[in-house]
mmCIF file of C-alpha atoms and ligand atoms in Angstrom:
data_model
loop_
_atom_site.group_PDB
_atom_site.id
_atom_site.type_symbol
_atom_site.label_atom_id
_atom_site.label_comp_id
_atom_site.label_asym_id
_atom_site.label_seq_id
_atom_site.Cartn_x
_atom_site.Cartn_y
_atom_site.Cartn_z
ATOM 1 C CA MET A 1 18.464 -8.444 17.158
ATOM 2 C CA GLY A 2 19.182 -11.548 19.276
ATOM 3 C CA SER A 3 21.303 -14.290 17.763
ATOM 4 C CA ALA A 4 19.559 -14.527 14.391
ATOM 5 C CA SER A 5 22.054 -15.251 11.628
ATOM 6 C CA ALA A 6 22.091 -13.461 8.290
ATOM 7 C CA MET A 7 19.887 -15.018 5.623
ATOM 8 C CA LYS A 8 19.602 -15.337 1.876
ATOM 9 C CA VAL A 9 16.528 -13.518 0.566
ATOM 10 C CA ALA A 10 14.850 -13.894 -2.822
ATOM 11 C CA VAL A 11 13.168 -11.148 -4.822
ATOM 12 C CA LEU A 12 10.594 -12.443 -7.322
ATOM 13 C CA GLY A 13 10.188 -9.732 -9.937
ATOM 14 C CA GLY A 14 13.107 -7.545 -10.995
ATOM 15 C CA GLY A 15 11.261 -4.401 -12.155
ATOM 16 C CA ASN A 16 11.130 -1.011 -10.428
ATOM 17 C CA MET A 17 9.796 -2.351 -7.149
ATOM 18 C CA GLY A 18 12.216 -5.277 -7.166
ATOM 19 C CA VAL A 19 15.129 -2.851 -7.479
ATOM 20 C CA ASN A 20 13.701 -0.785 -4.637
ATOM 21 C CA VAL A 21 13.539 -3.822 -2.392
ATOM 22 C CA ILE A 22 17.052 -4.936 -3.336
ATOM 23 C CA GLU A 23 18.392 -1.519 -2.374
ATOM 24 C CA HIS A 24 16.550 -1.601 0.963
ATOM 25 C CA LEU A 25 17.684 -5.134 1.785
ATOM 26 C CA ARG A 26 21.284 -4.010 1.424
ATOM 27 C CA ASP A 27 20.780 -2.009 4.641
ATOM 28 C CA SER A 28 19.773 -5.054 6.678
ATOM 29 C CA PRO A 29 22.511 -6.745 8.728
ATOM 30 C CA LEU A 30 20.289 -9.819 8.633
ATOM 31 C CA VAL A 31 20.625 -10.273 4.858
ATOM 32 C CA ARG A 32 23.782 -11.900 3.551
ATOM 33 C CA GLU A 33 22.733 -12.556 -0.042
ATOM 34 C CA ILE A 34 19.986 -11.445 -2.415
ATOM 35 C CA THR A 35 18.880 -13.573 -5.323
ATOM 36 C CA VAL A 36 16.433 -12.443 -8.001
ATOM 37 C CA PHE A 37 14.008 -14.368 -10.206
ATOM 38 C CA ASP A 38 12.275 -12.805 -13.213
ATOM 39 C CA PRO A 39 11.125 -14.479 -16.452
ATOM 40 C CA ASP A 40 12.840 -11.644 -18.305
ATOM 41 C CA SER A 41 16.417 -12.924 -18.478
ATOM 42 C CA ALA A 42 17.761 -9.675 -19.958
ATOM 43 C CA LYS A 43 16.519 -7.932 -16.820
ATOM 44 C CA LEU A 44 18.263 -10.520 -14.645
ATOM 45 C CA ALA A 45 21.572 -10.030 -16.434
ATOM 46 C CA LYS A 46 21.270 -6.278 -16.023
ATOM 47 C CA LEU A 47 20.490 -6.551 -12.319
ATOM 48 C CA GLN A 48 23.374 -8.909 -11.712
ATOM 49 C CA HIS A 49 25.666 -6.334 -13.245
ATOM 50 C CA SER A 50 24.146 -3.180 -11.721
ATOM 51 C CA HIS A 51 23.280 -4.480 -8.251
ATOM 52 C CA GLY A 52 25.629 -7.405 -7.668
ATOM 53 C CA VAL A 53 22.783 -9.818 -6.886
ATOM 54 C CA SER A 54 22.754 -13.491 -7.741
ATOM 55 C CA THR A 55 20.056 -14.532 -10.192
ATOM 56 C CA GLU A 56 17.891 -17.583 -10.738
ATOM 57 C CA HIS A 57 16.213 -18.528 -14.004
ATOM 58 C CA GLU A 58 14.286 -21.507 -12.575
ATOM 59 C CA LEU A 59 11.618 -20.675 -10.010
ATOM 60 C CA GLU A 60 11.389 -24.303 -8.845
ATOM 61 C CA ARG A 61 15.098 -24.400 -8.050
ATOM 62 C CA LEU A 62 14.796 -21.200 -6.052
ATOM 63 C CA LEU A 63 11.825 -22.572 -4.111
ATOM 64 C CA ASP A 64 13.715 -25.805 -3.427
ATOM 65 C CA ASP A 65 16.665 -23.892 -1.975
ATOM 66 C CA VAL A 66 16.339 -24.479 1.762
ATOM 67 C CA THR A 67 18.817 -21.704 2.522
ATOM 68 C CA ILE A 68 16.193 -19.123 1.429
ATOM 69 C CA PRO A 69 13.632 -18.550 4.219
ATOM 70 C CA LEU A 70 12.041 -15.375 2.791
ATOM 71 C CA VAL A 71 10.824 -14.175 -0.607
ATOM 72 C CA PHE A 72 9.640 -10.707 -1.620
ATOM 73 C CA ILE A 73 7.065 -10.814 -4.432
ATOM 74 C CA THR A 74 7.536 -7.705 -6.561
ATOM 75 C CA ALA A 75 6.209 -9.131 -9.830
ATOM 76 C CA SER A 76 3.305 -7.660 -11.785
ATOM 77 C CA ASN A 77 -0.071 -8.227 -10.105
ATOM 78 C CA ASP A 78 -1.221 -11.157 -12.239
ATOM 79 C CA ALA A 79 1.709 -13.236 -10.952
ATOM 80 C CA HIS A 80 1.188 -12.581 -7.216
ATOM 81 C CA LYS A 81 -1.174 -15.416 -6.373
ATOM 82 C CA SER A 82 0.702 -18.202 -8.082
ATOM 83 C CA LEU A 83 4.072 -17.038 -6.712
ATOM 84 C CA ALA A 84 2.706 -16.577 -3.189
ATOM 85 C CA VAL A 85 0.948 -19.932 -3.053
ATOM 86 C CA ARG A 86 3.950 -21.806 -4.420
ATOM 87 C CA ALA A 87 6.347 -20.037 -2.069
ATOM 88 C CA LEU A 88 4.147 -20.628 0.992
ATOM 89 C CA GLU A 89 3.748 -24.279 0.078
ATOM 90 C CA ALA A 90 7.532 -24.501 -0.239
ATOM 91 C CA GLY A 91 7.775 -23.231 3.347
ATOM 92 C CA LYS A 92 8.991 -19.710 2.559
ATOM 93 C CA ALA A 93 7.939 -16.610 4.444
ATOM 94 C CA VAL A 94 6.305 -14.293 1.912
ATOM 95 C CA MET A 95 6.104 -10.559 1.519
ATOM 96 C CA CYS A 96 3.743 -9.825 -1.360
ATOM 97 C CA GLU A 97 3.310 -6.405 -2.925
ATOM 98 C CA LYS A 98 -0.147 -4.908 -3.083
ATOM 99 C CA PRO A 99 -2.630 -5.573 -4.540
ATOM 100 C CA MET A 100 -2.762 -9.120 -3.220
ATOM 101 C CA ALA A 101 -4.214 -10.446 -6.468
ATOM 102 C CA THR A 102 -6.255 -9.527 -9.524
ATOM 103 C CA ASN A 103 -9.437 -11.134 -8.175
ATOM 104 C CA LEU A 104 -10.896 -11.842 -4.779
ATOM 105 C CA ALA A 105 -10.886 -15.646 -5.070
ATOM 106 C CA ASP A 106 -7.105 -15.594 -5.590
ATOM 107 C CA ALA A 107 -6.564 -13.294 -2.620
ATOM 108 C CA GLU A 108 -8.712 -15.572 -0.454
ATOM 109 C CA GLU A 109 -6.740 -18.603 -1.605
ATOM 110 C CA MET A 110 -3.465 -16.906 -0.638
ATOM 111 C CA VAL A 111 -4.736 -16.298 2.883
ATOM 112 C CA ALA A 112 -6.149 -19.830 3.159
ATOM 113 C CA VAL A 113 -2.794 -21.314 2.144
ATOM 114 C CA ALA A 114 -0.935 -19.058 4.597
ATOM 115 C CA GLU A 115 -3.243 -20.226 7.379
ATOM 116 C CA LYS A 116 -3.112 -23.898 6.373
ATOM 117 C CA THR A 117 0.680 -23.920 6.234
ATOM 118 C CA ASN A 118 0.978 -21.701 9.308
ATOM 119 C CA GLY A 119 3.088 -19.522 7.052
ATOM 120 C CA PHE A 120 4.186 -15.901 7.167
ATOM 121 C CA LEU A 121 2.367 -13.660 4.666
ATOM 122 C CA GLN A 122 2.623 -9.874 4.802
ATOM 123 C CA VAL A 123 1.139 -7.636 2.109
ATOM 124 C CA GLY A 124 2.979 -4.461 1.091
ATOM 125 C CA PHE A 125 0.932 -1.751 2.778
ATOM 126 C CA GLU A 126 3.979 0.315 3.659
ATOM 127 C CA LEU A 127 2.004 3.425 4.600
ATOM 128 C CA ARG A 128 1.604 1.651 7.937
ATOM 129 C CA TYR A 129 5.351 2.335 8.371
ATOM 130 C CA SER A 130 5.159 5.987 7.259
ATOM 131 C CA HIS A 131 6.266 8.378 9.990
ATOM 132 C CA LEU A 132 3.512 10.775 8.925
ATOM 133 C CA TYR A 133 0.640 8.336 9.060
ATOM 134 C CA THR A 134 1.991 6.470 12.087
ATOM 135 C CA ARG A 135 1.753 9.703 14.055
ATOM 136 C CA VAL A 136 -1.951 9.950 13.213
ATOM 137 C CA LYS A 137 -2.398 6.339 14.288
ATOM 138 C CA GLN A 138 -0.748 7.153 17.625
ATOM 139 C CA TRP A 139 -3.088 10.126 18.100
ATOM 140 C CA VAL A 140 -6.123 7.957 17.394
ATOM 141 C CA ASP A 141 -4.901 5.157 19.681
ATOM 142 C CA ALA A 142 -4.152 7.630 22.480
ATOM 143 C CA GLY A 143 -7.709 8.949 22.247
ATOM 144 C CA LEU A 144 -6.557 12.447 21.246
ATOM 145 C CA VAL A 145 -9.188 12.775 18.527
ATOM 146 C CA GLY A 146 -11.842 10.737 20.313
ATOM 147 C CA ARG A 147 -14.056 8.415 18.312
ATOM 148 C CA VAL A 148 -13.364 8.782 14.596
ATOM 149 C CA ARG A 149 -16.462 10.037 12.794
ATOM 150 C CA ASN A 150 -15.286 11.057 9.359
ATOM 151 C CA THR A 151 -12.214 10.927 7.128
ATOM 152 C CA GLN A 152 -11.604 12.568 3.763
ATOM 153 C CA CYS A 153 -8.827 11.885 1.310
ATOM 154 C CA THR A 154 -8.072 13.862 -1.838
ATOM 155 C CA TYR A 155 -5.525 12.298 -4.141
ATOM 156 C CA CYS A 156 -4.514 13.759 -7.506
ATOM 157 C CA THR A 157 -1.574 12.364 -9.383
ATOM 158 C CA SER A 158 0.058 12.134 -12.785
ATOM 159 C CA ALA A 159 -0.704 9.329 -15.236
ATOM 160 C CA TRP A 160 1.539 6.276 -15.438
ATOM 161 C CA GLY A 161 2.041 7.669 -18.864
ATOM 162 C CA ARG A 162 3.154 4.874 -21.071
ATOM 163 C CA HIS A 163 0.816 3.197 -23.492
ATOM 164 C CA ASN A 164 0.297 -0.553 -23.043
ATOM 165 C CA VAL A 165 1.294 -0.512 -19.406
ATOM 166 C CA TRP A 166 0.164 -3.660 -17.530
ATOM 167 C CA ARG A 167 -1.071 -1.509 -14.641
ATOM 168 C CA ALA A 168 -3.779 0.027 -16.807
ATOM 169 C CA ALA A 169 -4.954 -3.236 -18.402
ATOM 170 C CA ALA A 170 -7.938 -4.794 -16.616
ATOM 171 C CA GLY A 171 -6.646 -8.392 -16.605
ATOM 172 C CA THR A 172 -3.106 -7.762 -15.395
ATOM 173 C CA SER A 173 -3.875 -4.860 -13.080
ATOM 174 C CA GLY A 174 -6.943 -6.160 -11.257
ATOM 175 C CA GLY A 175 -8.364 -2.627 -11.234
ATOM 176 C CA MET A 176 -7.190 0.836 -10.260
ATOM 177 C CA PHE A 177 -8.583 0.435 -6.762
ATOM 178 C CA GLY A 178 -6.253 -2.394 -5.853
ATOM 179 C CA GLU A 179 -3.287 -1.217 -7.865
ATOM 180 C CA LYS A 180 -3.289 2.372 -6.688
ATOM 181 C CA LEU A 181 -5.912 3.109 -4.050
ATOM 182 C CA SER A 182 -5.564 0.055 -1.811
ATOM 183 C CA HIS A 183 -2.893 1.964 0.151
ATOM 184 C CA TYR A 184 -5.229 4.867 0.809
ATOM 185 C CA VAL A 185 -8.169 2.829 2.083
ATOM 186 C CA ASP A 186 -5.953 0.395 4.004
ATOM 187 C CA LEU A 187 -4.561 3.361 5.905
ATOM 188 C CA VAL A 188 -8.005 4.483 7.026
ATOM 189 C CA ARG A 189 -8.966 0.945 8.075
ATOM 190 C CA TRP A 190 -5.759 0.864 10.140
ATOM 191 C CA TRP A 191 -6.429 4.227 11.758
ATOM 192 C CA VAL A 192 -10.060 3.484 12.527
ATOM 193 C CA GLN A 193 -9.600 -0.192 13.553
ATOM 194 C CA ASP A 194 -13.101 -1.050 12.464
ATOM 195 C CA GLU A 195 -14.645 -2.968 9.598
ATOM 196 C CA VAL A 196 -16.222 -1.393 6.570
ATOM 197 C CA GLU A 197 -19.815 -2.475 5.977
ATOM 198 C CA GLU A 198 -20.737 -0.687 2.784
ATOM 199 C CA VAL A 199 -19.095 1.192 -0.072
ATOM 200 C CA TYR A 200 -20.373 3.372 -2.898
ATOM 201 C CA ALA A 201 -17.956 4.334 -5.663
ATOM 202 C CA VAL A 202 -18.649 6.185 -8.891
ATOM 203 C CA ALA A 203 -16.304 6.842 -11.763
ATOM 204 C CA ALA A 204 -16.723 9.329 -14.594
ATOM 205 C CA PRO A 205 -15.632 8.441 -18.142
ATOM 206 C CA ASN A 206 -11.834 8.418 -18.288
ATOM 207 C CA VAL A 207 -9.659 11.353 -19.242
ATOM 208 C CA ILE A 208 -6.921 8.865 -20.193
ATOM 209 C CA SER A 209 -8.806 7.190 -22.998
ATOM 210 C CA TYR A 210 -6.460 4.243 -23.516
ATOM 211 C CA TYR A 211 -6.656 2.988 -19.906
ATOM 212 C CA GLU A 212 -8.873 -0.077 -19.377
ATOM 213 C CA VAL A 213 -9.007 0.746 -15.657
ATOM 214 C CA HIS A 214 -10.694 3.865 -14.263
ATOM 215 C CA ASP A 215 -8.542 6.967 -13.869
ATOM 216 C CA ASN A 216 -10.929 8.602 -11.372
ATOM 217 C CA TYR A 217 -13.331 7.826 -8.511
ATOM 218 C CA HIS A 218 -15.455 9.396 -5.868
ATOM 219 C CA CYS A 219 -15.847 6.763 -3.201
ATOM 220 C CA THR A 220 -17.634 6.743 0.150
ATOM 221 C CA TYR A 221 -17.455 3.893 2.627
ATOM 222 C CA ARG A 222 -19.130 3.378 5.973
ATOM 223 C CA PHE A 223 -17.722 1.542 8.979
ATOM 224 C CA LYS A 224 -19.680 -0.555 11.506
ATOM 225 C CA SER A 225 -19.271 2.250 14.064
ATOM 226 C CA GLY A 226 -21.074 4.613 11.683
ATOM 227 C CA ALA A 227 -17.861 6.468 10.761
ATOM 228 C CA VAL A 228 -17.828 7.515 7.120
ATOM 229 C CA SER A 229 -14.794 7.880 4.846
ATOM 230 C CA GLN A 230 -14.523 9.514 1.508
ATOM 231 C CA LEU A 231 -11.831 9.228 -1.142
ATOM 232 C CA THR A 232 -11.608 11.399 -4.234
ATOM 233 C CA PHE A 233 -9.074 10.289 -6.804
ATOM 234 C CA MET A 234 -8.055 11.732 -10.122
ATOM 235 C CA MET A 235 -5.159 10.627 -12.255
ATOM 236 C CA ALA A 236 -3.809 12.900 -15.002
ATOM 237 C CA PRO A 237 -4.128 16.504 -13.779
ATOM 238 C CA ALA A 238 -0.656 16.642 -12.269
ATOM 239 C CA ALA A 239 2.310 17.471 -14.498
ATOM 240 C CA THR A 240 3.557 14.493 -16.504
ATOM 241 C CA PHE A 241 6.269 12.610 -14.668
ATOM 242 C CA GLN A 242 8.394 10.296 -16.740
ATOM 243 C CA GLY A 243 10.794 9.071 -14.081
ATOM 244 C CA ASP A 244 10.734 5.976 -11.933
ATOM 245 C CA PRO A 245 7.357 6.250 -10.166
ATOM 246 C CA LEU A 246 8.935 4.838 -7.021
ATOM 247 C CA GLN A 247 11.553 7.510 -6.569
ATOM 248 C CA ASN A 248 11.029 10.086 -3.929
ATOM 249 C CA ALA A 249 9.481 12.940 -5.883
ATOM 250 C CA VAL A 250 7.720 15.056 -3.269
ATOM 251 C CA SER A 251 9.881 18.141 -3.938
ATOM 252 C CA GLN A 252 9.548 17.780 -7.681
ATOM 253 C CA GLN A 253 5.776 17.268 -7.596
ATOM 254 C CA ALA A 254 4.755 19.841 -4.991
ATOM 255 C CA GLY A 255 2.569 22.507 -6.564
ATOM 256 C CA ASP A 256 2.414 20.914 -10.027
ATOM 257 C CA GLY A 257 -1.106 19.520 -9.542
ATOM 258 C CA HIS A 258 -0.250 16.602 -7.262
ATOM 259 C CA ALA A 259 -2.290 16.489 -4.074
ATOM 260 C CA LEU A 260 -2.505 13.983 -1.255
ATOM 261 C CA ARG A 261 -4.343 15.292 1.740
ATOM 262 C CA TYR A 262 -6.257 13.527 4.509
ATOM 263 C CA MET A 263 -8.574 15.029 7.093
ATOM 264 C CA LEU A 264 -9.634 12.848 9.995
ATOM 265 C CA TYR A 265 -12.324 14.088 12.380
ATOM 266 C CA GLY A 266 -13.170 12.532 15.731
ATOM 267 C CA ASP A 267 -15.585 13.680 18.396
ATOM 268 C CA ARG A 268 -12.702 15.208 20.404
ATOM 269 C CA GLY A 269 -10.404 16.522 17.712
ATOM 270 C CA ALA A 270 -9.086 16.344 14.177
ATOM 271 C CA ALA A 271 -5.908 15.591 12.235
ATOM 272 C CA GLU A 272 -4.662 16.695 8.838
ATOM 273 C CA THR A 273 -1.857 15.274 6.700
ATOM 274 C CA ASP A 274 -0.601 16.855 3.505
ATOM 275 C CA VAL A 275 2.277 15.107 1.767
ATOM 276 C CA PHE A 276 3.071 17.805 -0.778
ATOM 277 C CA LEU A 277 2.920 20.633 1.780
ATOM 278 C CA ARG A 278 4.871 18.405 4.233
ATOM 279 C CA THR A 279 2.451 19.188 7.040
ATOM 280 C CA LEU A 280 0.859 17.282 9.884
ATOM 281 C CA LYS A 281 -1.614 19.073 12.149
ATOM 282 C CA ARG A 282 -3.877 18.324 15.075
ATOM 283 C CA TRP A 283 -6.826 20.135 16.618
ATOM 284 C CA GLU A 284 -8.662 19.604 19.908
ATOM 285 C CA PHE A 285 -12.389 20.189 20.163
ATOM 286 C CA GLY A 286 -14.129 21.545 23.210
ATOM 287 C CA GLU A 287 -17.084 23.590 24.242
ATOM 288 C CA ASP A 288 -17.384 26.917 26.010
ATOM 289 C CA ALA A 289 -20.139 29.440 26.610
ATOM 290 C CA TRP A 290 -19.959 30.427 22.943
ATOM 291 C CA GLY A 291 -20.423 26.852 21.706
ATOM 292 C CA GLN A 292 -18.189 24.268 20.031
ATOM 293 C CA THR A 293 -14.506 25.227 19.988
ATOM 294 C CA SER A 294 -11.557 23.943 18.022
ATOM 295 C CA LYS A 295 -7.971 24.632 19.070
ATOM 296 C CA TRP A 296 -5.015 24.046 16.769
ATOM 297 C CA VAL A 297 -2.544 22.269 19.095
ATOM 298 C CA GLU A 298 0.127 20.603 16.943
ATOM 299 C CA ASN A 299 1.865 21.513 13.710
ATOM 300 C CA HIS A 300 4.714 19.422 12.314
ATOM 301 C CA THR A 301 6.779 19.318 9.172
ATOM 302 C CA TRP A 302 9.784 17.323 7.941
ATOM 303 C CA ASN A 303 12.835 17.843 5.764
ATOM 304 C CA PRO A 304 12.984 16.823 2.101
ATOM 305 C CA ASP A 305 15.622 14.209 2.915
ATOM 306 C CA GLU A 306 13.085 12.568 5.247
ATOM 307 C CA ASP A 307 10.360 12.252 2.582
ATOM 308 C CA PHE A 308 10.901 8.551 2.091
ATOM 309 C CA ALA A 309 10.500 7.725 5.783
ATOM 310 C CA TRP A 310 7.524 10.078 6.135
ATOM 311 C CA PHE A 311 5.651 8.792 3.097
ATOM 312 C CA HIS A 312 6.077 5.471 1.228
ATOM 313 C CA ASN A 313 8.372 3.910 3.770
ATOM 314 C CA THR A 314 9.126 0.694 1.892
ATOM 315 C CA HIS A 315 12.615 0.822 3.400
ATOM 316 C CA ASP A 316 11.568 0.253 7.012
ATOM 317 C CA GLN A 317 8.913 -2.193 5.860
ATOM 318 C CA ALA A 318 11.505 -4.397 4.123
ATOM 319 C CA LEU A 319 13.870 -4.326 7.094
ATOM 320 C CA ASP A 320 11.070 -4.998 9.561
ATOM 321 C CA ILE A 321 9.900 -8.013 7.579
ATOM 322 C CA VAL A 322 13.408 -9.469 7.500
ATOM 323 C CA ARG A 323 13.698 -8.910 11.252
ATOM 324 C CA ARG A 324 10.312 -10.514 11.929
ATOM 325 C CA VAL A 325 11.198 -13.585 9.890
ATOM 326 C CA ALA A 326 14.632 -13.831 11.538
ATOM 327 C CA MET A 327 13.080 -13.600 15.012
ATOM 328 C CA GLY A 328 10.142 -15.898 14.245
ATOM 329 C CA GLU A 329 7.601 -13.107 14.757
ATOM 330 C CA PRO A 330 4.273 -12.849 12.882
ATOM 331 C CA PRO A 331 3.639 -10.276 10.126
ATOM 332 C CA MET A 332 3.000 -6.674 11.149
ATOM 333 C CA THR A 333 -0.403 -6.965 9.459
ATOM 334 C CA ALA A 334 -2.251 -10.286 9.604
ATOM 335 C CA PRO A 335 -3.130 -11.723 6.170
ATOM 336 C CA ARG A 336 -6.868 -11.531 7.000
ATOM 337 C CA ASP A 337 -6.509 -7.830 7.738
ATOM 338 C CA ALA A 338 -4.882 -7.283 4.327
ATOM 339 C CA LEU A 339 -7.638 -9.415 2.791
ATOM 340 C CA GLU A 340 -10.265 -7.125 4.298
ATOM 341 C CA THR A 341 -8.660 -4.139 2.547
ATOM 342 C CA THR A 342 -8.640 -6.202 -0.641
ATOM 343 C CA ARG A 343 -12.352 -6.976 -0.213
ATOM 344 C CA LEU A 344 -13.054 -3.270 0.170
ATOM 345 C CA CYS A 345 -11.183 -2.576 -3.095
ATOM 346 C CA PHE A 346 -13.158 -5.185 -5.028
ATOM 347 C CA ALA A 347 -16.413 -3.981 -3.473
ATOM 348 C CA ALA A 348 -15.588 -0.448 -4.667
ATOM 349 C CA GLU A 349 -14.885 -1.739 -8.177
ATOM 350 C CA LEU A 350 -18.161 -3.652 -8.162
ATOM 351 C CA SER A 351 -20.029 -0.608 -6.897
ATOM 352 C CA SER A 352 -18.691 1.628 -9.674
ATOM 353 C CA LYS A 353 -19.472 -1.061 -12.242
ATOM 354 C CA GLU A 354 -23.054 -1.615 -11.086
ATOM 355 C CA GLY A 355 -23.791 1.966 -10.032
ATOM 356 C CA ARG A 356 -25.040 1.060 -6.560
ATOM 357 C CA PRO A 357 -23.784 0.798 -2.979
ATOM 358 C CA VAL A 358 -22.242 -2.609 -2.228
ATOM 359 C CA ARG A 359 -22.266 -4.232 1.197
ATOM 360 C CA LEU A 360 -19.044 -6.120 1.832
ATOM 361 C CA ALA A 361 -21.087 -9.017 3.234
ATOM 362 C CA GLU A 362 -22.553 -9.657 -0.216
ATOM 363 C CA LEU A 363 -19.130 -10.227 -1.814
ATOM 364 C CA GLY A 364 -18.629 -13.824 -2.763
ATOM 365 C CA ALA A 365 -15.363 -15.263 -3.976
ATOM 366 C CA GLY A 366 -14.334 -14.624 -7.552
ATOM 367 C CA VAL A 367 -15.447 -11.015 -7.945
ATOM 368 C CA THR A 368 -13.516 -9.356 -10.731
ATOM 369 C CA PRO A 369 -13.545 -5.686 -11.611
HETATM 370 N N1 NAD B 401 3.933 -0.435 -2.567
HETATM 371 C C1 NAD B 401 4.101 0.477 -3.492
HETATM 372 O O1 NAD B 401 4.068 1.656 -3.245
HETATM 373 C C2 NAD B 401 4.311 0.022 -4.889
HETATM 374 C C3 NAD B 401 4.818 0.898 -5.843
HETATM 375 C C4 NAD B 401 5.021 0.420 -7.125
HETATM 376 C C5 NAD B 401 4.715 -0.882 -7.446
HETATM 377 N N2 NAD B 401 4.197 -1.701 -6.500
HETATM 378 C C6 NAD B 401 3.834 -3.091 -6.849
HETATM 379 O O2 NAD B 401 5.019 -3.813 -7.144
HETATM 380 C C7 NAD B 401 4.743 -4.758 -8.174
HETATM 381 C C8 NAD B 401 5.719 -4.540 -9.316
HETATM 382 O O3 NAD B 401 5.586 -3.229 -9.800
HETATM 383 P P1 NAD B 401 6.766 -2.564 -10.660
HETATM 384 O O4 NAD B 401 6.538 -1.115 -10.633
HETATM 385 O O5 NAD B 401 8.081 -3.073 -10.185
HETATM 386 O O6 NAD B 401 6.444 -3.152 -12.109
HETATM 387 P P2 NAD B 401 7.465 -3.442 -13.291
HETATM 388 O O7 NAD B 401 6.659 -3.571 -14.521
HETATM 389 O O8 NAD B 401 8.580 -2.442 -13.265
HETATM 390 O O9 NAD B 401 8.092 -4.861 -12.921
HETATM 391 C C9 NAD B 401 7.345 -6.043 -12.862
HETATM 392 C C10 NAD B 401 8.311 -7.195 -13.063
HETATM 393 O O10 NAD B 401 7.624 -8.433 -12.799
HETATM 394 C C11 NAD B 401 8.188 -9.388 -13.666
HETATM 395 N N3 NAD B 401 7.335 -10.572 -13.704
HETATM 396 C C12 NAD B 401 6.228 -10.817 -14.457
HETATM 397 N N4 NAD B 401 5.752 -12.062 -14.194
HETATM 398 C C13 NAD B 401 6.583 -12.595 -13.264
HETATM 399 C C14 NAD B 401 6.645 -13.860 -12.590
HETATM 400 N N5 NAD B 401 5.736 -14.820 -12.821
HETATM 401 N N6 NAD B 401 7.629 -14.070 -11.708
HETATM 402 C C15 NAD B 401 8.552 -13.110 -11.437
HETATM 403 N N7 NAD B 401 8.561 -11.910 -12.039
HETATM 404 C C16 NAD B 401 7.590 -11.658 -12.952
HETATM 405 C C17 NAD B 401 8.303 -8.641 -14.994
HETATM 406 O O11 NAD B 401 9.170 -9.297 -15.886
HETATM 407 C C18 NAD B 401 8.863 -7.304 -14.505
HETATM 408 O O12 NAD B 401 10.268 -7.322 -14.469
HETATM 409 C C19 NAD B 401 3.288 -4.568 -8.535
HETATM 410 O O13 NAD B 401 2.517 -5.493 -7.841
HETATM 411 C C20 NAD B 401 2.965 -3.180 -8.068
HETATM 412 O O14 NAD B 401 1.617 -2.997 -7.739
HETATM 413 C C21 NAD B 401 4.010 -1.285 -5.245
#
């Protein structure tokens, strides 16, 4: 850890995700104090009491505090851009939750400001820290599956449930693709290390009638290399879950209609991940006198108490970001890389809206879902 001294860290947004981050930051030896800003002062008072954090009611005062080098933005999506830009301009390192913003122009502005100020901006794609998905990345990087040709993701989950939730409102959410599915396309971009050229997404009329955003998609996207990825998403079939959506619920949700399975096929082998079955598998392809062969060569699982690390590993993400800022290292994922995932999400929204394939090159600034 070198000689970096412990820092004061700010959390902007004291909802579910803010609490998550506060709890993770407690495990970092590099954090000496956590301060929280949220326009909801009742929430601040509660957090002060329940989590022993300091609180700040004036954003400007927090941004002027030179003893705070790093802020985590865990506010609702419509606040991300303004908070990120102001924090970067105040010289803070910024971790911003996904989606970057509710429209592409805002996301582009965030990256431009990060580059202009030479600032630190990392977007919360924590699946890149997941032990499960990192293993697949290592297999791809080591050439064990060869050139990736095809990936498939099936994701079925329960509704967010509540009426009037900001996540399901078009203006404050920015669209289901960014709010929910950005993780699952970012992961594939990370595995494949190639740029997406074109996307085609279709959505059927909603099951959840009061959502302004789509609750379902079939989406296909094609990379420059020719590799093709497919994502099928459906919200609502899984048993209603009324708890904190961020808690580790793999055991509770297994078998109740939740599904999150990837298949990745290369020209030398394949990989499969299944969160709710807790499985990770690998195959090697070959050829013999009979023809094409496939050999199942690896089969892994993990314990329920490891679910967090193997799935949404926001814990290691938070600690890694603190460490990077303390050591003066760049973000794990460059802002332009996160922006490319964001562009894919908005292209998918545009495609489903216009009922046609969308080339990412045709996306100008200011596209809204
Ligand atoms: N990475 C993940 O897996 C994951 C999971 C859940 C949520 N998230 C993201 O985290 C963010 C927060 O989600 P949540 O579940 O905590 O929502 P939430 O509704 O529980 O909390 C949002 C909080 O933001 C506060 N807020 C609104 N405007 C603000 C502003 N200008 N400045 C500071 N705070 C402001 C609200 O008062 C509220 O307390 C969202 O961007 C969401 O997409 C990410």
